[in-house]
XYZ file of C-alpha atoms in Angstrom:
589
model
C 0.000 0.000 0.000
C 1.253 3.480 -0.859
C 0.974 6.513 1.426
C 1.342 9.521 -0.877
C 1.362 12.052 1.977
C 4.288 10.395 3.788
C 7.926 10.566 2.785
C 10.526 8.504 4.612
C 13.374 10.713 5.913
C 16.154 10.863 3.319
C 18.535 13.371 4.909
C 22.093 12.601 5.988
C 22.863 10.078 8.682
C 24.516 11.877 11.641
C 28.289 11.590 11.484
C 28.501 10.153 15.002
C 25.636 7.659 14.564
C 26.561 4.037 15.389
C 26.600 1.546 12.559
C 23.520 -0.229 13.924
C 21.348 2.911 13.618
C 20.594 3.770 9.960
C 17.978 6.478 10.712
C 18.241 9.528 8.490
C 17.488 13.204 8.947
C 13.871 14.127 8.287
C 12.031 17.111 6.843
C 9.738 17.907 9.797
C 10.392 21.505 10.988
C 11.738 20.630 14.441
C 13.942 23.740 14.320
C 10.854 25.880 14.996
C 10.635 24.728 18.617
C 12.769 25.778 21.553
C 13.807 23.086 24.039
C 12.532 23.407 27.601
C 15.869 24.536 29.059
C 15.741 27.609 26.808
C 12.148 28.448 27.749
C 12.279 28.262 31.544
C 15.074 28.547 34.072
C 15.327 25.805 36.672
C 17.606 26.881 39.544
C 20.443 24.513 40.291
C 19.928 22.429 43.417
C 21.217 19.250 44.973
C 18.212 17.077 44.203
C 16.704 15.047 47.003
C 13.697 13.626 45.172
C 15.514 10.857 43.206
C 16.373 9.062 46.456
C 12.906 9.218 47.986
C 10.048 6.699 47.968
C 6.332 7.435 48.168
C 5.014 5.812 51.328
C 1.627 7.483 51.705
C -1.064 8.811 49.429
C -1.243 12.554 48.802
C -4.522 14.394 49.271
C -6.456 13.627 46.076
C -8.656 16.391 44.635
C -10.898 15.485 41.687
C -11.537 18.417 39.341
C -13.885 16.586 36.944
C -16.765 18.901 37.853
C -14.820 22.022 36.869
C -11.682 21.512 34.804
C -12.874 18.234 33.333
C -16.370 19.590 32.726
C -15.140 22.605 30.777
C -13.352 20.211 28.405
C -16.558 18.380 27.442
C -18.289 19.059 24.147
C -21.540 18.829 26.115
C -20.968 19.990 29.716
C -22.729 18.065 32.460
C -26.305 18.895 33.362
C -27.260 19.076 37.078
C -28.203 15.380 37.263
C -24.866 14.242 35.835
C -22.984 16.651 38.114
C -24.782 15.229 41.146
C -24.091 11.667 40.051
C -20.373 12.432 39.691
C -20.311 14.197 43.074
C -22.007 11.192 44.708
C -19.397 8.910 43.112
C -16.600 11.011 44.632
C -18.162 10.677 48.080
C -18.583 6.906 47.676
C -14.928 6.556 46.661
C -13.753 8.507 49.705
C -12.548 11.858 48.341
C -12.331 14.495 51.086
C -11.749 17.602 48.971
C -13.762 18.074 45.773
C -13.675 20.928 43.272
C -17.314 21.414 42.290
C -17.302 24.215 39.746
C -16.677 27.742 38.538
C -19.827 29.373 39.954
C -19.110 32.869 38.641
C -18.805 31.647 35.042
C -21.845 29.387 34.709
C -25.459 29.475 35.914
C -25.365 25.669 36.096
C -22.274 25.707 38.302
C -23.709 28.452 40.522
C -26.968 26.551 40.963
C -25.115 23.321 41.746
C -23.035 24.982 44.468
C -26.173 26.554 45.927
C -27.897 23.161 45.967
C -24.997 21.723 47.964
C -25.180 24.655 50.373
C -28.942 24.531 50.846
C -29.526 20.760 50.992
C -29.063 19.344 54.506
C -26.499 16.542 54.536
C -25.462 17.078 50.912
C -21.820 17.535 51.943
C -20.461 15.258 54.691
C -18.860 17.034 57.639
C -15.325 15.945 56.737
C -15.535 16.985 53.045
C -14.301 20.361 51.766
C -15.891 21.936 48.698
C -13.531 23.787 46.322
C -14.740 26.586 44.038
C -12.744 28.299 41.300
C -12.496 31.981 40.359
C -10.394 34.294 38.237
C -8.771 37.382 39.769
C -11.592 39.784 38.950
C -13.702 41.639 41.511
C -17.159 40.801 40.136
C -16.279 37.115 39.716
C -14.912 36.919 43.252
C -18.078 38.531 44.648
C -20.273 36.061 42.743
C -18.158 33.161 44.023
C -18.612 34.177 47.661
C -22.336 34.552 47.028
C -22.407 30.961 45.750
C -20.632 29.398 48.761
C -22.653 31.175 51.455
C -23.805 28.544 53.941
C -21.270 25.846 53.062
C -19.423 24.851 56.243
C -16.055 23.983 54.679
C -14.922 25.853 51.572
C -11.665 26.377 49.713
C -11.837 29.374 47.362
C -9.395 28.804 44.516
C -7.942 31.921 42.867
C -6.011 31.586 39.631
C -4.088 33.808 37.235
C -1.709 32.922 34.418
C 1.826 34.047 35.329
C 4.129 32.789 32.559
C 5.892 35.424 30.377
C 4.115 34.378 27.171
C 0.725 34.694 28.852
C 1.687 37.994 30.523
C 2.717 39.442 27.165
C 0.151 37.963 24.768
C -2.947 37.409 26.900
C -2.841 39.814 29.839
C -0.659 42.657 28.571
C 0.964 43.176 31.990
C 4.518 43.140 33.295
C 5.550 41.321 36.470
C 4.780 44.193 38.841
C 1.406 44.972 37.269
C 0.313 41.347 37.392
C 1.379 40.945 40.996
C -0.630 44.046 41.890
C -3.695 42.535 40.192
C -3.266 39.245 42.088
C -2.738 41.044 45.393
C -5.866 43.163 44.937
C -7.923 40.018 44.223
C -6.464 38.233 47.266
C -7.202 41.229 49.502
C -10.811 41.242 48.313
C -11.117 37.543 49.130
C -9.704 38.167 52.592
C -12.211 40.974 53.222
C -15.163 38.927 52.006
C -14.053 35.893 53.988
C -13.402 37.791 57.191
C -12.960 35.414 60.113
C -15.450 32.863 58.799
C -14.788 29.371 60.151
C -14.090 26.621 57.646
C -12.988 29.011 54.888
C -9.526 28.682 53.358
C -7.782 29.996 50.248
C -5.895 28.499 47.312
C -3.792 30.150 44.614
C -2.698 28.715 41.270
C -0.072 30.514 39.168
C -1.388 29.064 35.929
C 1.382 27.763 33.645
C 3.668 27.579 36.667
C 6.046 25.311 34.800
C 6.797 28.090 32.273
C 7.029 30.885 34.875
C 10.258 32.244 36.362
C 10.784 30.461 39.727
C 11.713 33.684 41.546
C 8.461 35.288 40.397
C 6.398 32.309 41.576
C 8.072 32.552 44.987
C 7.493 36.294 45.130
C 3.774 35.956 44.407
C 3.097 32.835 46.498
C 5.044 34.007 49.533
C 3.222 37.345 49.352
C -0.158 35.604 49.428
C 0.883 33.331 52.293
C 1.605 36.467 54.343
C -1.466 38.369 53.126
C -3.834 35.511 53.969
C -1.978 35.002 57.289
C -1.609 31.264 56.730
C -1.031 29.103 59.795
C -0.707 25.351 60.439
C -4.352 25.173 61.528
C -5.523 27.303 58.580
C -3.056 26.521 55.788
C -3.100 28.082 52.351
C -2.889 25.877 49.253
C -0.339 26.826 46.602
C -1.170 24.777 43.533
C 1.552 24.606 40.871
C 0.112 23.516 37.512
C 1.949 22.061 34.547
C -0.827 23.670 32.520
C 0.897 22.784 29.240
C 3.539 20.062 29.454
C 6.795 21.281 27.920
C 9.526 19.107 29.448
C 10.402 15.694 30.781
C 8.970 14.846 34.235
C 12.306 15.307 36.023
C 12.253 19.026 35.119
C 8.845 19.442 36.760
C 10.124 17.581 39.822
C 13.096 19.968 40.070
C 10.720 22.942 39.881
C 8.493 21.519 42.618
C 11.428 20.703 44.903
C 12.799 24.230 44.499
C 9.472 25.713 45.639
C 9.131 23.137 48.409
C 12.472 24.226 49.847
C 11.969 27.994 49.487
C 8.331 28.733 50.337
C 7.938 30.744 53.545
C 5.819 29.412 56.426
C 6.227 25.978 54.872
C 4.261 24.282 57.675
C 1.352 26.585 56.814
C 1.367 25.759 53.086
C -0.144 22.726 51.364
C 1.940 22.255 48.215
C -0.314 21.021 45.415
C 0.216 20.041 41.768
C -2.055 19.962 38.733
C -0.311 18.200 35.817
C -1.684 18.049 32.296
C -0.766 15.430 29.733
C 0.360 17.207 26.543
C 3.503 15.069 26.300
C 1.787 11.933 27.602
C 3.723 12.057 30.889
C 1.121 13.554 33.242
C 1.140 10.542 35.558
C 4.950 10.493 35.731
C 5.000 14.247 36.435
C 2.603 13.812 39.346
C 4.517 10.870 40.816
C 7.861 12.668 40.664
C 6.267 15.858 42.018
C 5.094 13.941 45.100
C 8.656 12.684 45.594
C 9.770 16.317 45.296
C 7.500 17.550 48.078
C 3.948 17.869 46.703
C 1.291 16.947 49.274
C -1.852 17.294 47.169
C -2.710 16.263 43.584
C -5.508 17.652 41.422
C -6.719 15.580 38.480
C -9.647 13.765 36.878
C -10.906 10.202 37.016
C -9.426 8.503 33.935
C -7.726 11.748 32.891
C -10.417 13.723 31.052
C -9.397 17.332 30.407
C -8.668 19.848 27.702
C -6.289 18.867 24.901
C -4.746 15.556 26.006
C -6.247 15.678 29.475
C -5.577 16.246 33.142
C -3.611 13.741 35.151
C -5.457 10.453 35.782
C -6.224 10.027 39.501
C -7.351 6.406 39.114
C -4.038 5.388 37.557
C -2.066 7.327 40.177
C -3.981 5.760 43.063
C -3.728 2.203 41.719
C -0.029 2.680 40.991
C 0.358 3.240 44.744
C -1.811 0.203 45.497
C 0.480 -2.040 43.418
C 3.460 -0.764 45.457
C 1.843 -1.790 48.740
C 0.728 1.757 49.616
C -2.907 2.351 50.641
C -4.371 4.776 48.046
C -7.031 5.808 50.607
C -9.748 5.562 47.946
C -12.206 2.742 47.208
C -11.461 1.418 43.722
C -12.773 -2.076 44.374
C -15.519 -1.867 41.715
C -13.657 -0.312 38.811
C -16.398 -1.130 36.299
C -19.063 0.809 38.234
C -16.666 3.762 38.536
C -15.880 3.623 34.822
C -19.538 3.321 33.765
C -20.473 6.299 35.928
C -17.692 8.456 34.502
C -18.557 7.415 30.952
C -22.198 8.319 31.585
C -21.377 11.705 33.122
C -18.718 12.686 30.565
C -20.356 10.967 27.589
C -16.868 9.863 26.653
C -15.640 6.247 26.535
C -12.739 4.956 28.599
C -10.337 3.259 26.197
C -10.191 -0.534 26.223
C -6.441 -0.367 26.940
C -6.701 2.308 29.640
C -4.492 1.356 32.624
C -6.334 -0.823 35.159
C -9.860 0.143 34.003
C -10.016 -0.781 30.302
C -12.020 -3.817 29.254
C -8.942 -5.531 27.822
C -6.214 -4.737 30.352
C -6.406 -8.147 32.053
C -6.845 -10.054 28.793
C -3.991 -11.859 27.089
C -4.662 -12.825 23.488
C -1.278 -14.507 23.136
C -1.363 -18.208 23.962
C 1.975 -18.054 25.795
C 0.769 -15.163 27.951
C -2.452 -16.968 28.751
C -0.563 -20.130 29.702
C 1.713 -18.141 32.029
C -1.259 -16.454 33.702
C -3.019 -19.784 34.296
C 0.138 -21.239 35.833
C 0.501 -18.116 37.937
C -3.042 -18.487 39.253
C -2.333 -22.122 40.148
C 0.833 -21.222 42.057
C -0.949 -18.349 43.804
C -3.599 -20.789 45.057
C -0.903 -23.180 46.350
C 0.953 -20.335 48.064
C -2.226 -19.131 49.771
C -2.942 -22.667 51.010
C 0.603 -23.067 52.335
C 0.317 -19.760 54.220
C -3.139 -20.615 55.535
C -4.589 -17.461 53.982
C -7.565 -16.784 51.715
C -6.384 -16.196 48.147
C -7.579 -12.578 48.375
C -5.154 -12.007 51.282
C -2.080 -13.868 49.991
C 0.856 -11.934 48.473
C 0.224 -11.318 44.774
C 2.744 -12.466 42.165
C 1.277 -13.612 38.834
C 2.962 -13.217 35.419
C 1.607 -10.398 33.223
C -0.837 -9.216 35.911
C 0.682 -6.426 38.030
C -2.577 -6.195 39.997
C -5.041 -8.839 41.125
C -8.153 -8.266 38.958
C -10.281 -9.240 41.966
C -9.024 -6.142 43.804
C -10.905 -4.128 41.172
C -14.022 -6.285 41.194
C -13.016 -8.180 38.054
C -13.771 -11.889 37.587
C -10.946 -14.354 36.822
C -13.245 -16.707 34.944
C -14.494 -14.004 32.593
C -10.980 -12.861 31.786
C -9.629 -16.307 30.960
C -12.645 -17.567 29.048
C -12.854 -14.483 26.884
C -9.230 -14.905 25.917
C -9.585 -18.500 24.835
C -12.856 -17.850 22.992
C -11.725 -14.760 21.162
C -8.780 -16.679 19.741
C -11.051 -19.559 18.746
C -13.886 -17.995 16.807
C -13.203 -14.344 16.064
C -16.687 -13.630 17.385
C -16.787 -9.885 16.943
C -15.280 -10.006 13.457
C -17.659 -12.703 12.238
C -20.755 -10.942 13.561
C -19.712 -7.676 11.937
C -18.812 -9.216 8.571
C -21.765 -11.631 8.394
C -24.545 -9.600 10.005
C -23.370 -5.976 10.170
C -23.373 -5.911 13.991
C -20.914 -3.820 16.014
C -21.114 -5.256 19.521
C -19.936 -3.107 22.448
C -16.845 -4.583 24.063
C -18.572 -5.773 27.245
C -21.332 -7.435 25.219
C -18.622 -9.246 23.251
C -17.340 -10.590 26.563
C -20.787 -11.777 27.664
C -21.654 -13.328 24.293
C -18.308 -15.148 24.236
C -19.521 -17.247 27.164
C -22.745 -18.061 25.309
C -20.778 -19.185 22.247
C -18.407 -21.248 24.340
C -21.266 -23.146 25.965
C -22.797 -23.807 22.554
C -19.705 -25.080 20.727
C -17.392 -26.508 23.386
C -18.787 -30.024 23.038
C -18.354 -30.134 19.259
C -14.977 -28.400 19.208
C -15.634 -27.044 15.720
C -15.568 -23.538 14.329
C -18.881 -21.789 13.678
C -19.769 -19.800 10.571
C -20.947 -16.207 10.642
C -24.504 -17.317 9.832
C -24.521 -19.851 12.673
C -23.110 -17.258 15.022
C -25.861 -14.775 14.155
C -28.525 -17.464 14.651
C -27.140 -18.100 18.129
C -27.051 -14.351 18.817
C -30.649 -13.945 17.637
C -31.888 -16.786 19.826
C -30.026 -15.520 22.882
C -30.814 -11.791 22.608
C -33.191 -10.698 19.837
C -35.876 -13.291 20.593
C -35.745 -12.703 24.363
C -38.749 -10.718 25.574
C -40.214 -10.466 22.069
C -43.667 -11.697 23.146
C -44.311 -8.931 25.698
C -47.000 -6.320 25.028
C -45.922 -2.720 25.453
C -46.712 0.860 24.586
C -44.941 4.144 25.251
C -45.885 7.804 25.313
C -42.896 10.065 25.922
C -41.708 9.392 29.465
C -44.569 7.000 30.242
C -44.758 3.313 29.389
C -46.827 0.200 30.025
C -45.505 -3.349 29.674
C -47.944 -6.228 30.113
C -50.138 -3.867 32.116
C -47.349 -2.599 34.403
C -46.750 1.176 34.260
C -43.367 2.879 34.206
C -41.958 6.390 34.094
C -38.636 7.863 33.075
C -36.783 10.640 31.298
C -37.705 9.051 27.956
C -39.269 5.918 26.448
C -36.303 3.629 27.133
C -36.048 4.667 30.792
C -39.824 4.386 31.217
C -39.876 0.828 29.855
C -36.903 -0.048 32.092
C -38.862 1.246 35.089
C -41.878 -0.862 34.118
C -39.865 -4.090 33.910
C -37.698 -3.382 36.960
C -34.215 -2.924 35.505
C -31.750 -0.003 35.544
C -30.146 1.000 32.242
C -26.366 1.333 32.673
C -25.430 1.999 29.060
C -27.228 2.344 25.728
C -25.803 2.338 22.195
C -27.344 1.882 18.780
C -26.362 1.892 15.114
C -27.735 1.171 11.687
C -27.245 -2.420 10.559
C -24.923 -2.578 7.563
C -26.775 -3.382 4.345
C -30.190 -3.082 6.024
C -32.656 -0.289 6.871
C -32.852 -1.630 10.427
C -31.429 -0.117 13.578
C -30.043 -2.256 16.356
C -29.841 -1.158 19.987
C -27.720 -2.573 22.806
C -28.651 -2.075 26.455
C -26.522 -2.962 29.468
C -28.817 -3.196 32.490
C -28.761 -4.056 36.173
C -31.579 -6.277 37.427
C -33.182 -6.062 40.856
C -30.898 -8.790 42.228
C -27.812 -6.819 41.135
C -26.977 -8.992 38.123
C -25.731 -7.075 35.058
C -27.046 -8.375 31.730
C -27.253 -7.216 28.133
C -30.290 -6.967 25.904
C -30.506 -6.326 22.170
C -33.354 -5.083 19.982
C -33.653 -4.713 16.229
C -36.271 -2.873 14.181
C -36.676 -0.350 11.382
C -37.658 2.134 14.133
C -34.852 3.319 16.415
C -37.377 3.771 19.255
C -38.747 0.249 18.863
C -35.238 -1.204 18.732
C -34.372 0.544 22.006
C -37.547 -0.678 23.738
C -36.976 -4.237 22.535
C -33.399 -4.100 23.847
C -34.691 -3.257 27.349
C -37.289 -6.047 27.178
C -34.565 -8.438 26.020
C -32.353 -7.518 28.995
C -35.259 -7.954 31.439
C -36.213 -11.339 29.984
C -32.635 -12.593 30.122
C -32.245 -11.376 33.705
C -35.443 -13.215 34.694
C -34.291 -16.392 32.927
C -30.950 -16.285 34.750
C -32.662 -15.770 38.105
C -34.999 -18.709 37.422
C -32.067 -20.920 36.424
C -30.208 -20.046 39.621
C -33.295 -20.776 41.703
C -33.835 -24.115 39.968
C -30.185 -25.016 40.445
C -30.455 -24.216 44.132
C -33.622 -26.316 44.506
C -32.030 -29.252 42.724
C -28.960 -29.038 44.930
C -31.137 -28.947 48.026
C -33.115 -32.017 46.915
C -29.919 -33.923 46.152
C -28.531 -33.031 49.564
C -31.764 -34.142 51.251
C -31.746 -37.537 49.505
C -28.080 -38.100 50.340
C -28.756 -37.512 54.047
C -31.853 -39.724 54.173
C -34.358 -36.865 53.964
C -36.846 -35.919 51.294
C -38.097 -39.472 50.740
C -41.732 -40.244 49.879
């Protein structure tokens, strides 16, 4: 295949290149860009961070509701904001940035709801709100937080030379005067209010002169009269990544060692991911003295994202350090974030992706199975449950069970996907594009159907099996819908729309919904992932020329399959009980 827009580098080979490296000079205009050491000065210091180890979790601060939200094509509505906030509480976050109330009516209303709803914010949780250094925005921010018992008001201003020159049109002295005036206004409005603290972010810290950052931050520490029992937060963002992570660590250590009233300052970082090293920047920054990390679950954020708090926390977990967050049901966390952001989490995303515990290679799979067997023997020898025994399994740096993942599902999907090419065959033979988690579920169905014969199945046979398992399930039920109202076999239901209303009528909760046109057909097909009343998660599928009808049929399919599974479990339990009774001399006629 030819690629007419690409041209392999044909320039000279560097004179000092080793014989084993034949790479040639290219035509990309790399000369246009200045290296980091020419753009920002990093004072020389005898580094301490390379010899340190992280032994406790920093204070995690999710900014999904503000920084992450402003990066969404469709910002969250109040219901999605509340759902994300509730997730943060369930996971154990103690400081949560909830919005930019002076910039958005939605954010203002959300902060007011938290302030006015009894019990909305637990007594040990601090709400963070964000404001620019402008008098009217500061006033509006304080209006929003009135009545909240614990608040951190976060003031920000860009401080880097490029931003001062191009965006703000101010020199160092003028900008510091602007920041000081804003900080004084915050102090006046805050007065001696209990539970109120202040935060400052010199935006684009990593491109700002270190002496200027110290000048501004130390001035605010004094102005706000920070003390150990009422510390100020100085948050140092790598707003746009421009260097390797060690440079950021040097910058953080320099500030850590030169900030005044250091015991009255919480040193915080807010890395972005423009170079793909946001996680590394945060980890090295903690070694360098950072005590607090701002980021988003799974790394959503403008451009290439904010730092990923889930990855950071689980990296600690795999080093034997308590992350001080509950990540034991990673799939529920991921589904909630996907719902709120309306963005998918990639299948290869660290820890949380659908495929991260799946080995398609036969040699990898064999090693994992042997590792599981040895882990079981080790646990038995130690007299410990397998969930408590030391973890050491090839290719799996974390026990999937720690994240709520099932060993059986992981292994069986691997072996089946190599055997039948299920997803490929369904797409090529029937035009179906199954969501990844439905592929996993259907793989088990296929395995049960073909394991005895040991033969390959054709695309037509595979679709027949799919139709019998999903499309025919629930097809006989009578239903009607009218907007957010529905009736199924005489049972009423209500919801935000027809699909939710039907789900309410049949007693399931829709976790995810996708649909597409079937290739080569006028039909639409809908896929619904749902949770039944007993907590079981099942998939349903509907197909029809009407998108609405396809969606309704998908919900009915999920409900029917959930009921069939529950009945099968009940029957299995009854049969086991009868067998036990006969064996012990009971249950005889």
